[in-house]
């Protein structure tokens, strides 16, 4: 396949980026958009993107002019007559895609290859509506197309074998890394990404954690470039909802059932960055960047607790958490009574006969009890109750060297939470708040995501290596999900998922059998 001219049909967010990718690789591009307003906006986006590259010293002014000169805008399909390859990038609706392919069938040369950039619809069904399904395939780019290095090359049972290979070679010529996948809804990336994003939306709408904290758990906890809610805004909430609907129709199950908040935002026209507002408000120039260490708004760093008692999880001044608390300026109080006995500044050991001793109260910062949670399980409430001073107790879990989770039990008094937040804000890491539920925040968000990746391997759809390549190059993950799972330990993931499954009774969290097997055999996925 000798590709010199490419017709890109549809000049929305993705179409404009894809046109840029081809033009930058030296190919002639016919940019077809039947809506004049959309054509203008698409060309403006292309212009902006190239101008930014010049400003950043990535392109020279003459190179920018050359690239723009290779892009020929057109308002009708007839312009695709000379193309060797036509790339459809129109909205994710089967009837629209089929109309576009009918037009391409009519105008393109019989030897031209027709591809769709669909992110979830059946390429087979799109191809079946054309005169020659053997020349139809999927080539799926990622947003922003000029930046993300992955391309999923999707072939159907009808695609001519040489076309799959030719598209793989073409992707390399564009500077991308191709991953070949069979035609299944969501391919690799969206089938893994969308349920994770959807779960994040559900955590937000159920009040499990705040928007900023959910995003910070992803960026500070796992080093992802964007948190899930900011990423939903980037992809577009309408696009995300359509993909979820397709995934739900294909696979069923609660992981793919769209969170009501997603649907409501789409109905309200708040579809993300492209409309100026989604989960974040971009018109107010509100940054979608994850918050820094002092993210907790009502933290009181100046008014720290008089004493801090660290209990549980091998607690003590010698532990990393103990050292961090000491470095933050609050000396640790000894645990009176030795191991298993916890006393406090208000009079020593808990009075088991005093029914009020555990009741919430709010008398400002005083002796704070921090339950050191070593594992992302539950158990903070139990340990807090055992002190007899549960109102003074919060949990703290160091989820990574960048993220601390502040675990608030139903008994934690507001004053204790504020004092702990003030202290945590000085630990030099990003701090997020969450309830005492399995996985806390980062674990509750990610272990189901990693479990989905294991299930994809178990299904025989993609190899661990291809999944990791897809998520690192398609979504900027520092490490792929199977690598992350190996680093965390399949056993730990299994324990959290088992707890989530038991606690919520939701099949979404049932550990994949392959995960249980690898955990039992102590086998890594990579
Ligand atoms: N168009 C072109 N270039 C862009 C761009 C855009 N819209 N946005 C950013 N860039 C370029 C910048 O010019 C910059 O280039 P240089 O390094 O060459 O100077 C580079 O990207 C980094 O940009 P910034 O420094 O401004 O911003 P950043 O470091 O925060 O990175 C990001 C921005 C690349 C988008 C990063 O946040 C990221 O990787 N996010 C993950 C995005 C992701 O997951 N995409 C996949 C979504 S799923 C999908 O698309 C599939 C689907 O079907 C829904």
Coordinates of C-alpha atoms and ligand atoms in Angstrom, one line a residue:
X1 CA 0.0 0.0 0.0
X2 CA 1.7 3.2 -1.2
X3 CA -0.1 6.0 0.8
X4 CA 0.6 9.5 -0.5
X5 CA -2.8 11.1 0.0
X6 CA -5.1 10.7 2.9
X7 CA -8.7 11.9 3.2
X8 CA -9.6 12.6 6.8
X9 CA -13.4 12.8 7.2
X10 CA -14.6 14.8 10.2
X11 CA -12.6 17.6 11.7
X12 CA -13.6 17.5 15.4
X13 CA -11.1 17.2 18.2
X14 CA -9.7 13.9 17.0
X15 CA -10.0 14.6 13.2
X16 CA -8.0 17.8 13.4
X17 CA -5.3 16.0 15.4
X18 CA -5.2 13.0 13.0
X19 CA -5.0 15.3 10.0
X20 CA -2.0 17.0 11.7
X21 CA -0.3 13.6 12.3
X22 CA -0.5 12.6 8.6
X23 CA 0.5 16.1 7.4
X24 CA 3.5 16.1 9.8
X25 CA 4.6 12.8 8.3
X26 CA 4.7 14.3 4.8
X27 CA 1.5 13.0 3.4
X28 CA -1.0 15.1 1.5
X29 CA -4.3 15.5 3.5
X30 CA -7.7 16.3 2.3
X31 CA -9.6 17.5 5.4
X32 CA -13.3 16.9 4.7
X33 CA -16.0 18.4 6.9
X34 CA -19.5 19.0 5.7
X35 CA -20.4 21.4 8.5
X36 CA -18.7 24.8 7.7
X37 CA -18.6 25.8 11.3
X38 CA -16.9 22.6 12.3
X39 CA -14.5 22.9 9.4
X40 CA -13.4 26.3 10.6
X41 CA -13.0 25.2 14.2
X42 CA -11.0 22.1 13.1
X43 CA -8.7 24.2 11.0
X44 CA -8.3 26.7 13.8
X45 CA -7.4 23.8 16.2
X46 CA -4.8 22.5 13.7
X47 CA -3.3 26.0 13.4
X48 CA -3.1 26.4 17.2
X49 CA -1.5 23.1 17.7
X50 CA 1.2 23.9 15.0
X51 CA 1.7 27.4 16.4
X52 CA 2.3 25.9 19.9
X53 CA 4.9 23.5 18.4
X54 CA 6.7 26.5 16.9
X55 CA 6.6 28.4 20.2
X56 CA 8.0 25.4 22.0
X57 CA 10.8 25.2 19.4
X58 CA 9.6 21.8 18.1
X59 CA 8.9 23.1 14.6
X60 CA 10.4 25.9 12.5
X61 CA 8.1 28.5 10.9
X62 CA 8.8 27.1 7.4
X63 CA 8.1 23.6 8.6
X64 CA 4.8 24.8 10.0
X65 CA 3.9 26.5 6.7
X66 CA 4.8 23.3 4.8
X67 CA 2.6 21.2 7.0
X68 CA -0.3 23.5 6.7
X69 CA 0.3 23.6 2.9
X70 CA -0.2 19.9 2.8
X71 CA -3.7 20.2 4.3
X72 CA -6.5 20.9 1.7
X73 CA -9.8 21.6 3.4
X74 CA -12.9 20.4 1.5
X75 CA -16.7 20.6 2.2
X76 CA -17.7 17.6 0.2
X77 CA -16.9 13.9 -0.2
X78 CA -15.9 14.3 -3.9
X79 CA -12.5 15.6 -2.7
X80 CA -11.7 12.1 -1.5
X81 CA -11.5 10.8 -5.1
X82 CA -7.7 10.8 -5.3
X83 CA -7.0 9.4 -1.8
X84 CA -5.1 6.2 -1.2
X85 CA -6.5 6.0 2.3
X86 CA -9.7 7.5 3.8
X87 CA -9.9 7.8 7.6
X88 CA -13.4 8.3 9.1
X89 CA -13.4 10.4 12.3
X90 CA -17.1 11.3 12.7
X91 CA -19.3 11.0 15.9
X92 CA -19.7 7.5 17.4
X93 CA -23.1 6.7 15.9
X94 CA -23.4 3.7 13.7
X95 CA -25.9 5.3 11.3
X96 CA -23.6 8.3 10.7
X97 CA -20.6 6.1 10.2
X98 CA -22.5 3.9 7.7
X99 CA -23.5 7.0 5.7
X100 CA -19.9 8.2 5.6
X101 CA -18.7 4.8 4.4
X102 CA -21.5 4.7 1.7
X103 CA -20.2 8.1 0.4
X104 CA -16.6 6.9 0.5
X105 CA -17.6 3.7 -1.4
X106 CA -19.1 6.0 -4.0
X107 CA -16.2 8.4 -4.5
X108 CA -13.0 6.6 -3.5
X109 CA -10.9 4.5 -6.0
X110 CA -11.6 0.8 -5.7
X111 CA -8.0 0.2 -4.5
X112 CA -8.3 2.8 -1.7
X113 CA -8.3 1.5 1.9
X114 CA -11.1 2.8 4.1
X115 CA -10.5 2.9 7.9
X116 CA -12.6 4.0 10.8
X117 CA -11.2 5.7 14.0
X118 CA -14.1 4.3 15.9
X119 CA -13.3 3.9 19.6
X120 CA -15.8 1.2 20.3
X121 CA -18.3 0.5 17.6
X122 CA -18.0 -2.8 15.6
X123 CA -15.6 -2.3 12.7
X124 CA -17.1 -5.5 11.3
X125 CA -20.6 -4.0 11.3
X126 CA -19.3 -0.8 9.6
X127 CA -17.4 -2.8 7.0
X128 CA -20.5 -5.0 6.4
X129 CA -22.4 -2.0 5.1
X130 CA -19.8 -1.3 2.4
X131 CA -19.4 -2.7 -1.1
X132 CA -16.0 -4.3 -0.3
X133 CA -15.5 -5.2 3.4
X134 CA -12.0 -6.6 2.6
X135 CA -10.6 -3.1 2.3
X136 CA -12.1 -1.8 5.6
X137 CA -10.2 -1.8 8.9
X138 CA -9.9 0.2 12.1
X139 CA -7.1 2.6 13.0
X140 CA -7.7 4.0 16.4
X141 CA -5.7 7.1 17.6
X142 CA -5.6 8.6 21.0
X143 CA -6.3 12.1 22.2
X144 CA -4.4 14.3 21.7
X145 CA -3.5 12.5 18.5
X146 CA -0.3 14.4 17.8
X147 CA 1.1 13.5 21.2
X148 CA -0.1 10.0 22.1
X149 CA 2.1 7.3 20.5
X150 CA -0.3 4.4 20.4
X151 CA -2.4 3.3 17.4
X152 CA -4.7 0.3 17.7
X153 CA -4.9 -1.4 14.3
X154 CA -8.2 -3.4 14.2
X155 CA -8.9 -6.0 11.6
X156 CA -12.1 -7.9 11.1
X157 CA -12.7 -11.4 9.8
X158 CA -13.3 -9.8 6.4
X159 CA -10.2 -7.5 6.2
X160 CA -7.7 -8.6 3.6
X161 CA -4.6 -9.8 5.6
X162 CA -2.2 -7.5 3.7
X163 CA -4.2 -4.5 4.8
X164 CA -3.6 -5.2 8.5
X165 CA 0.2 -5.3 7.9
X166 CA 0.2 -2.3 5.6
X167 CA -1.7 -0.2 8.3
X168 CA 0.8 -1.4 10.9
X169 CA 3.7 -0.2 8.7
X170 CA 1.9 3.1 8.1
X171 CA 1.4 3.7 11.8
X172 CA 5.2 3.3 12.2
X173 CA 5.8 5.7 9.4
X174 CA 3.7 8.2 11.4
X175 CA 6.0 7.8 14.4
X176 CA 3.4 5.7 16.3
X177 CA 3.6 2.3 17.9
X178 CA 0.9 0.0 16.5
X179 CA -0.8 -2.8 18.5
X180 CA -2.8 -5.3 16.4
X181 CA -6.2 -6.3 18.0
X182 CA -9.2 -8.2 16.8
X183 CA -12.5 -6.4 16.5
X184 CA -14.1 -6.3 20.0
X185 CA -15.8 -3.3 21.7
X186 CA -13.4 -0.9 23.2
X187 CA -10.4 -2.8 21.8
X188 CA -7.7 -2.7 24.5
X189 CA -7.6 0.8 25.8
X190 CA -11.2 1.9 26.0
X191 CA -12.3 -1.4 27.3
X192 CA -10.0 -0.9 30.2
X193 CA -10.0 2.9 30.5
X194 CA -13.7 3.7 30.4
X195 CA -14.9 1.4 33.3
X196 CA -12.1 2.9 35.4
X197 CA -13.2 6.5 34.5
X198 CA -16.8 5.5 35.1
X199 CA -15.9 4.1 38.5
X200 CA -14.2 7.4 39.4
X201 CA -17.4 9.3 38.4
X202 CA -19.4 7.0 40.6
X203 CA -17.0 7.6 43.6
X204 CA -17.5 11.3 43.1
X205 CA -21.3 11.2 42.9
X206 CA -21.6 8.9 45.9
X207 CA -19.6 11.3 48.0
X208 CA -16.8 8.8 48.5
X209 CA -14.2 11.4 47.8
X210 CA -13.9 14.9 46.3
X211 CA -13.1 15.6 42.7
X212 CA -9.6 16.9 43.5
X213 CA -8.9 14.0 45.7
X214 CA -10.0 11.4 43.2
X215 CA -7.8 13.0 40.6
X216 CA -4.9 13.3 43.0
X217 CA -5.1 9.7 43.9
X218 CA -4.3 8.9 40.3
X219 CA -1.6 11.4 39.7
X220 CA 0.2 11.3 43.0
X221 CA -0.6 7.7 43.8
X222 CA 0.2 6.2 40.4
X223 CA 2.0 8.9 38.5
X224 CA -0.6 9.1 35.8
X225 CA -0.5 12.3 33.7
X226 CA -4.2 13.2 34.4
X227 CA -6.7 12.1 37.0
X228 CA -9.8 10.2 35.8
X229 CA -12.2 13.2 36.0
X230 CA -9.8 15.5 34.2
X231 CA -9.3 12.8 31.6
X232 CA -13.1 12.4 31.1
X233 CA -13.2 16.2 30.4
X234 CA -10.3 15.8 27.9
X235 CA -11.9 12.8 26.1
X236 CA -15.4 14.5 26.2
X237 CA -18.2 13.3 28.4
X238 CA -20.5 12.6 25.5
X239 CA -17.9 10.5 23.8
X240 CA -17.2 8.6 27.0
X241 CA -20.9 8.0 27.5
X242 CA -21.3 6.6 24.0
X243 CA -18.3 4.3 24.5
X244 CA -19.7 3.0 27.8
X245 CA -23.1 2.3 26.2
X246 CA -21.4 0.3 23.5
X247 CA -19.3 -1.6 26.0
X248 CA -22.3 -2.2 28.1
X249 CA -24.3 -3.5 25.1
X250 CA -21.3 -5.8 24.2
X251 CA -20.3 -7.1 27.6
X252 CA -23.1 -6.2 30.1
X253 CA -22.3 -5.9 33.8
X254 CA -22.0 -3.1 36.3
X255 CA -18.5 -1.9 35.3
X256 CA -19.8 -0.5 32.0
X257 CA -23.1 0.9 33.3
X258 CA -22.7 4.7 33.0
X259 CA -22.7 6.6 36.2
X260 CA -25.8 8.8 36.4
X261 CA -23.6 11.9 36.9
X262 CA -22.0 11.4 33.5
X263 CA -25.4 11.2 31.8
X264 CA -26.7 14.3 33.6
X265 CA -23.6 16.3 32.7
X266 CA -24.0 15.3 29.0
X267 CA -27.7 16.2 29.1
X268 CA -26.8 19.6 30.5
X269 CA -24.4 20.1 27.6
X270 CA -21.4 20.1 30.0
X271 CA -19.3 17.7 27.9
X272 CA -15.8 18.7 29.1
X273 CA -13.0 20.9 27.7
X274 CA -14.6 21.3 24.3
X275 CA -17.6 23.1 25.8
X276 CA -15.6 24.8 28.5
X277 CA -17.1 22.8 31.4
X278 CA -17.4 19.2 32.5
X279 CA -16.3 18.0 35.9
X280 CA -14.1 21.1 35.9
X281 CA -14.9 24.6 34.8
X282 CA -12.4 25.7 32.1
X283 CA -14.1 29.0 31.4
X284 CA -13.2 30.2 34.9
X285 CA -9.6 29.2 34.1
X286 CA -9.9 26.7 36.9
X287 CA -7.0 24.4 36.5
X288 CA -7.7 20.7 36.0
X289 CA -4.2 20.1 37.2
X290 CA -4.0 17.9 40.3
X291 CA -3.7 19.8 43.5
X292 CA -0.5 19.9 45.4
X293 CA 0.4 18.7 48.9
X294 CA -1.7 21.3 50.6
X295 CA -4.9 20.2 48.8
X296 CA -7.1 20.0 51.8
X297 CA -9.0 23.2 52.0
X298 CA -9.8 23.3 55.7
X299 CA -6.5 22.0 57.0
X300 CA -5.1 23.9 59.9
X301 CA -1.4 23.5 59.5
X302 CA -0.6 26.1 62.1
X303 CA -2.8 24.6 64.8
X304 CA -1.4 21.2 65.0
X305 CA -2.4 18.7 67.7
X306 CA -0.6 18.9 71.0
X307 CA 0.4 15.3 70.9
X308 CA 0.2 12.6 68.3
X309 CA -0.1 9.0 69.1
X310 CA 0.6 6.6 66.4
X311 CA -0.9 3.1 66.7
X312 CA -1.2 0.0 64.5
X313 CA 0.7 -1.3 61.6
X314 CA 4.1 -1.6 63.4
X315 CA 3.6 2.1 64.4
X316 CA 6.3 4.0 66.2
X317 CA 8.9 6.7 65.8
X318 CA 11.2 4.3 64.0
X319 CA 8.7 3.7 61.1
X320 CA 8.7 5.9 58.0
X321 CA 5.4 7.4 59.0
X322 CA 6.6 8.0 62.5
X323 CA 9.7 9.7 61.2
X324 CA 7.6 11.9 58.8
X325 CA 5.4 13.0 61.6
X326 CA 8.4 13.8 63.8
X327 CA 9.9 15.8 60.9
X328 CA 6.6 17.7 60.5
X329 CA 7.2 19.0 64.0
X330 CA 4.9 16.9 66.2
X331 CA 6.7 14.6 68.6
X332 CA 5.1 11.3 69.0
X333 CA 3.6 10.5 72.3
X334 CA 4.4 7.1 73.8
X335 CA 1.6 4.5 73.7
X336 CA 0.9 4.0 77.4
X337 CA 0.5 0.5 78.7
X338 CA 2.8 -1.0 76.0
X339 CA 1.6 -3.1 73.0
X340 CA -2.1 -3.6 72.8
X341 CA -2.9 -0.8 75.3
X342 CA -3.6 2.7 74.1
X343 CA -4.0 5.6 76.4
X344 CA -4.2 9.3 75.8
X345 CA -3.6 12.8 76.9
X346 CA -7.0 13.0 78.7
X347 CA -6.2 10.5 81.3
X348 CA -4.5 7.3 80.2
X349 CA -6.1 4.1 79.2
X350 CA -9.5 4.0 77.7
X351 CA -12.3 3.4 80.1
X352 CA -14.2 0.5 78.8
X353 CA -17.0 1.2 81.3
X354 CA -17.6 4.7 80.0
X355 CA -20.2 4.4 77.2
X356 CA -19.5 8.0 76.1
X357 CA -15.8 7.6 75.7
X358 CA -16.0 6.8 72.0
X359 CA -18.6 9.4 71.2
X360 CA -17.8 12.1 68.7
X361 CA -16.9 15.4 70.2
X362 CA -15.3 18.5 68.8
X363 CA -13.2 20.3 71.3
X364 CA -10.4 21.4 68.9
X365 CA -7.0 19.9 68.4
X366 CA -5.6 18.1 71.3
X367 CA -4.1 14.6 71.5
X368 CA -4.6 13.1 68.1
X369 CA -4.6 9.3 67.5
X370 CA -3.3 8.2 64.1
X371 CA -4.1 4.7 63.1
X372 CA -1.3 3.7 60.8
X373 CA -2.9 1.6 58.1
X374 CA -0.2 -0.4 56.5
X375 CA -2.4 -2.2 54.0
X376 CA -5.1 -0.6 51.8
X377 CA -7.8 -2.7 53.6
X378 CA -10.2 -1.6 56.2
X379 CA -9.8 -1.8 60.0
X380 CA -9.2 1.8 61.0
X381 CA -12.6 2.0 62.7
X382 CA -11.9 -1.2 64.7
X383 CA -8.5 0.1 65.8
X384 CA -10.0 3.5 66.7
X385 CA -12.8 1.9 68.8
X386 CA -10.3 -0.2 70.6
X387 CA -8.5 2.9 71.9
X388 CA -11.7 4.0 73.6
X389 CA -11.2 7.4 72.0
X390 CA -12.4 6.9 68.5
X391 CA -13.4 10.5 68.2
X392 CA -9.8 11.5 68.4
X393 CA -8.7 9.0 65.8
X394 CA -8.2 9.1 62.1
X395 CA -6.3 6.6 59.8
X396 CA -3.3 7.4 57.7
X397 CA -2.1 5.2 54.8
X398 CA 1.0 6.0 52.8
X399 CA -0.3 4.8 49.4
X400 CA 2.9 5.8 47.6
X401 CA 5.9 8.0 48.3
X402 CA 3.8 10.9 46.9
X403 CA 0.4 10.1 48.3
X404 CA -1.0 9.8 51.9
X405 CA -4.6 8.8 52.4
X406 CA -6.4 10.3 55.4
X407 CA -9.0 7.8 56.5
X408 CA -12.0 9.3 58.3
X409 CA -14.2 6.9 60.3
X410 CA -17.8 7.7 61.2
X411 CA -16.5 8.4 64.7
X412 CA -13.8 10.8 63.8
X413 CA -14.6 14.2 65.3
X414 CA -14.3 17.2 62.9
X415 CA -11.6 18.7 65.1
X416 CA -9.5 15.6 64.9
X417 CA -10.0 15.5 61.1
X418 CA -8.9 19.1 60.9
X419 CA -5.9 18.5 63.1
X420 CA -4.9 15.4 61.1
X421 CA -5.3 17.3 57.9
X422 CA -3.1 20.0 59.1
X423 CA -0.5 17.6 60.1
X424 CA -0.8 15.5 56.9
X425 CA -0.4 18.7 54.8
X426 CA 3.0 19.1 56.3
X427 CA 4.2 15.6 55.5
X428 CA 5.5 16.7 52.1
X429 CA 3.2 14.5 50.1
X430 CA -0.2 14.9 48.5
X431 CA -3.0 14.1 51.0
X432 CA -6.5 12.9 50.1
X433 CA -9.4 12.0 52.3
X434 CA -11.5 8.9 52.1
X435 CA -13.7 6.7 54.2
X436 CA -12.6 3.5 56.0
X437 CA -13.6 1.2 53.1
X438 CA -11.7 -1.5 51.3
X439 CA -8.8 -0.1 49.3
X440 CA -9.3 3.4 50.8
X441 CA -9.2 5.7 47.7
X442 CA -6.3 4.8 45.4
X443 CA -6.9 1.1 45.9
X444 CA -10.6 1.3 45.5
X445 CA -10.0 3.1 42.2
X446 CA -7.2 1.1 40.8
X447 CA -7.5 -2.5 41.9
X448 CA -10.7 -3.0 39.9
X449 CA -9.0 -1.4 36.9
X450 CA -6.0 -3.8 37.2
X451 CA -8.5 -6.7 37.7
X452 CA -10.1 -5.7 34.4
X453 CA -6.7 -5.9 32.7
X454 CA -6.2 -9.4 34.2
X455 CA -9.6 -10.4 32.9
X456 CA -8.6 -9.2 29.4
X457 CA -5.6 -11.5 29.5
X458 CA -7.7 -14.3 30.8
X459 CA -10.1 -13.8 27.9
X460 CA -7.2 -14.3 25.6
X461 CA -8.0 -11.0 23.9
X462 CA -4.5 -9.4 24.4
X463 CA -1.2 -10.3 25.9
X464 CA 0.1 -8.6 29.1
X465 CA 2.8 -6.9 27.1
X466 CA 0.4 -5.5 24.5
X467 CA -1.9 -4.3 27.3
X468 CA 1.0 -2.5 29.0
X469 CA 2.2 -1.0 25.7
X470 CA -1.3 0.2 24.9
X471 CA -1.9 1.9 28.3
X472 CA 1.6 3.5 28.5
X473 CA 1.6 4.8 25.0
X474 CA -2.2 5.5 24.6
X475 CA -2.8 7.1 28.0
X476 CA 0.7 8.1 29.3
X477 CA 0.7 5.6 32.2
X478 CA 4.2 5.5 33.6
X479 CA 3.8 1.7 33.8
X480 CA 1.2 -0.6 32.3
X481 CA -1.5 -2.2 34.4
X482 CA 0.1 -5.6 34.6
X483 CA 3.4 -4.0 35.6
X484 CA 1.6 -2.0 38.2
X485 CA -0.1 -5.2 39.4
X486 CA 3.2 -7.0 39.7
X487 CA 4.8 -4.1 41.6
X488 CA 1.8 -4.0 44.1
X489 CA 1.7 -7.8 44.3
X490 CA -1.1 -9.9 42.9
X491 CA -1.8 -11.1 46.5
X492 CA -2.5 -7.6 47.8
X493 CA -4.7 -6.8 44.8
X494 CA -6.6 -10.0 45.4
X495 CA -7.1 -9.2 49.1
X496 CA -8.5 -5.7 48.4
X497 CA -10.8 -6.9 45.6
X498 CA -12.0 -9.8 47.8
X499 CA -12.9 -7.2 50.5
X500 CA -14.6 -4.9 48.1
X501 CA -16.6 -7.8 46.6
X502 CA -17.7 -8.9 50.1
X503 CA -18.4 -5.5 51.4
X504 CA -20.4 -4.2 48.4
X505 CA -21.7 -7.5 47.0
X506 CA -21.0 -6.1 43.6
X507 CA -19.9 -8.5 40.9
X508 CA -17.9 -5.6 39.4
X509 CA -15.2 -6.3 42.0
X510 CA -15.1 -10.1 41.9
X511 CA -11.4 -11.0 41.5
X512 CA -10.6 -12.6 38.1
X513 CA -9.8 -16.3 38.5
X514 CA -6.4 -15.7 36.8
X515 CA -5.5 -13.1 39.5
X516 CA -6.3 -15.6 42.2
X517 CA -4.2 -18.2 40.5
X518 CA -1.2 -16.0 40.0
X519 CA -1.5 -14.8 43.6
X520 CA -1.6 -18.4 44.9
X521 CA 1.3 -19.4 42.7
X522 CA 3.2 -16.2 43.4
X523 CA 3.5 -15.7 39.7
X524 CA 4.1 -12.3 38.1
X525 CA 2.2 -11.3 35.0
X526 CA 5.2 -9.9 33.2
Ligands
LIG1 N1 -2.5 18.9 20.6 C1 -1.2 18.8 20.2 N2 -0.2 18.8 21.1 C2 -0.6 18.8 22.4 C3 -1.9 18.9 22.8 C4 -2.9 19.0 21.9 N3 -4.2 19.0 22.2 N4 -1.9 18.9 24.2 C5 -0.6 18.9 24.6 N5 0.2 18.8 23.5 C6 1.7 18.7 23.5 C7 2.3 19.9 23.9 O1 2.6 20.8 22.9 C8 3.6 19.3 24.5 O2 4.5 19.0 23.4 P1 6.1 19.1 23.6 O3 6.4 18.2 24.7 O4 6.6 18.6 22.2 O5 6.5 20.5 23.8 C9 3.2 18.0 25.1 O6 2.0 17.7 24.4 C10 3.0 18.0 26.6 O7 2.0 19.0 26.8 P2 1.9 20.0 28.0 O8 3.3 20.2 28.6 O9 1.2 21.2 27.7 O10 1.0 19.2 29.0 P3 1.2 17.9 29.8 O11 2.6 17.6 30.1 O12 0.3 18.1 30.9 O13 0.7 16.8 28.8 C11 -1.0 15.4 27.9 C12 -0.6 16.8 28.3 C13 -0.1 14.9 26.8 C14 -2.4 15.5 27.3 C15 -0.9 14.5 29.2 O14 -1.7 15.1 30.1 C16 -1.4 13.1 28.9 O15 -0.6 12.3 28.4 N6 -2.6 12.8 29.3 C17 -3.2 11.5 29.1 C18 -4.1 11.6 27.9 C19 -4.8 10.3 27.6 O16 -5.0 9.4 28.4 N7 -5.3 10.2 26.3 C20 -6.0 9.0 25.9 C21 -7.5 9.2 26.1 S1 -8.4 7.9 25.5 C22 -8.6 8.2 23.9 O17 -8.3 9.2 23.4 C23 -9.3 7.1 23.2 C24 -10.7 7.3 22.9 O18 -11.2 6.7 22.0 C25 -11.6 8.0 23.9

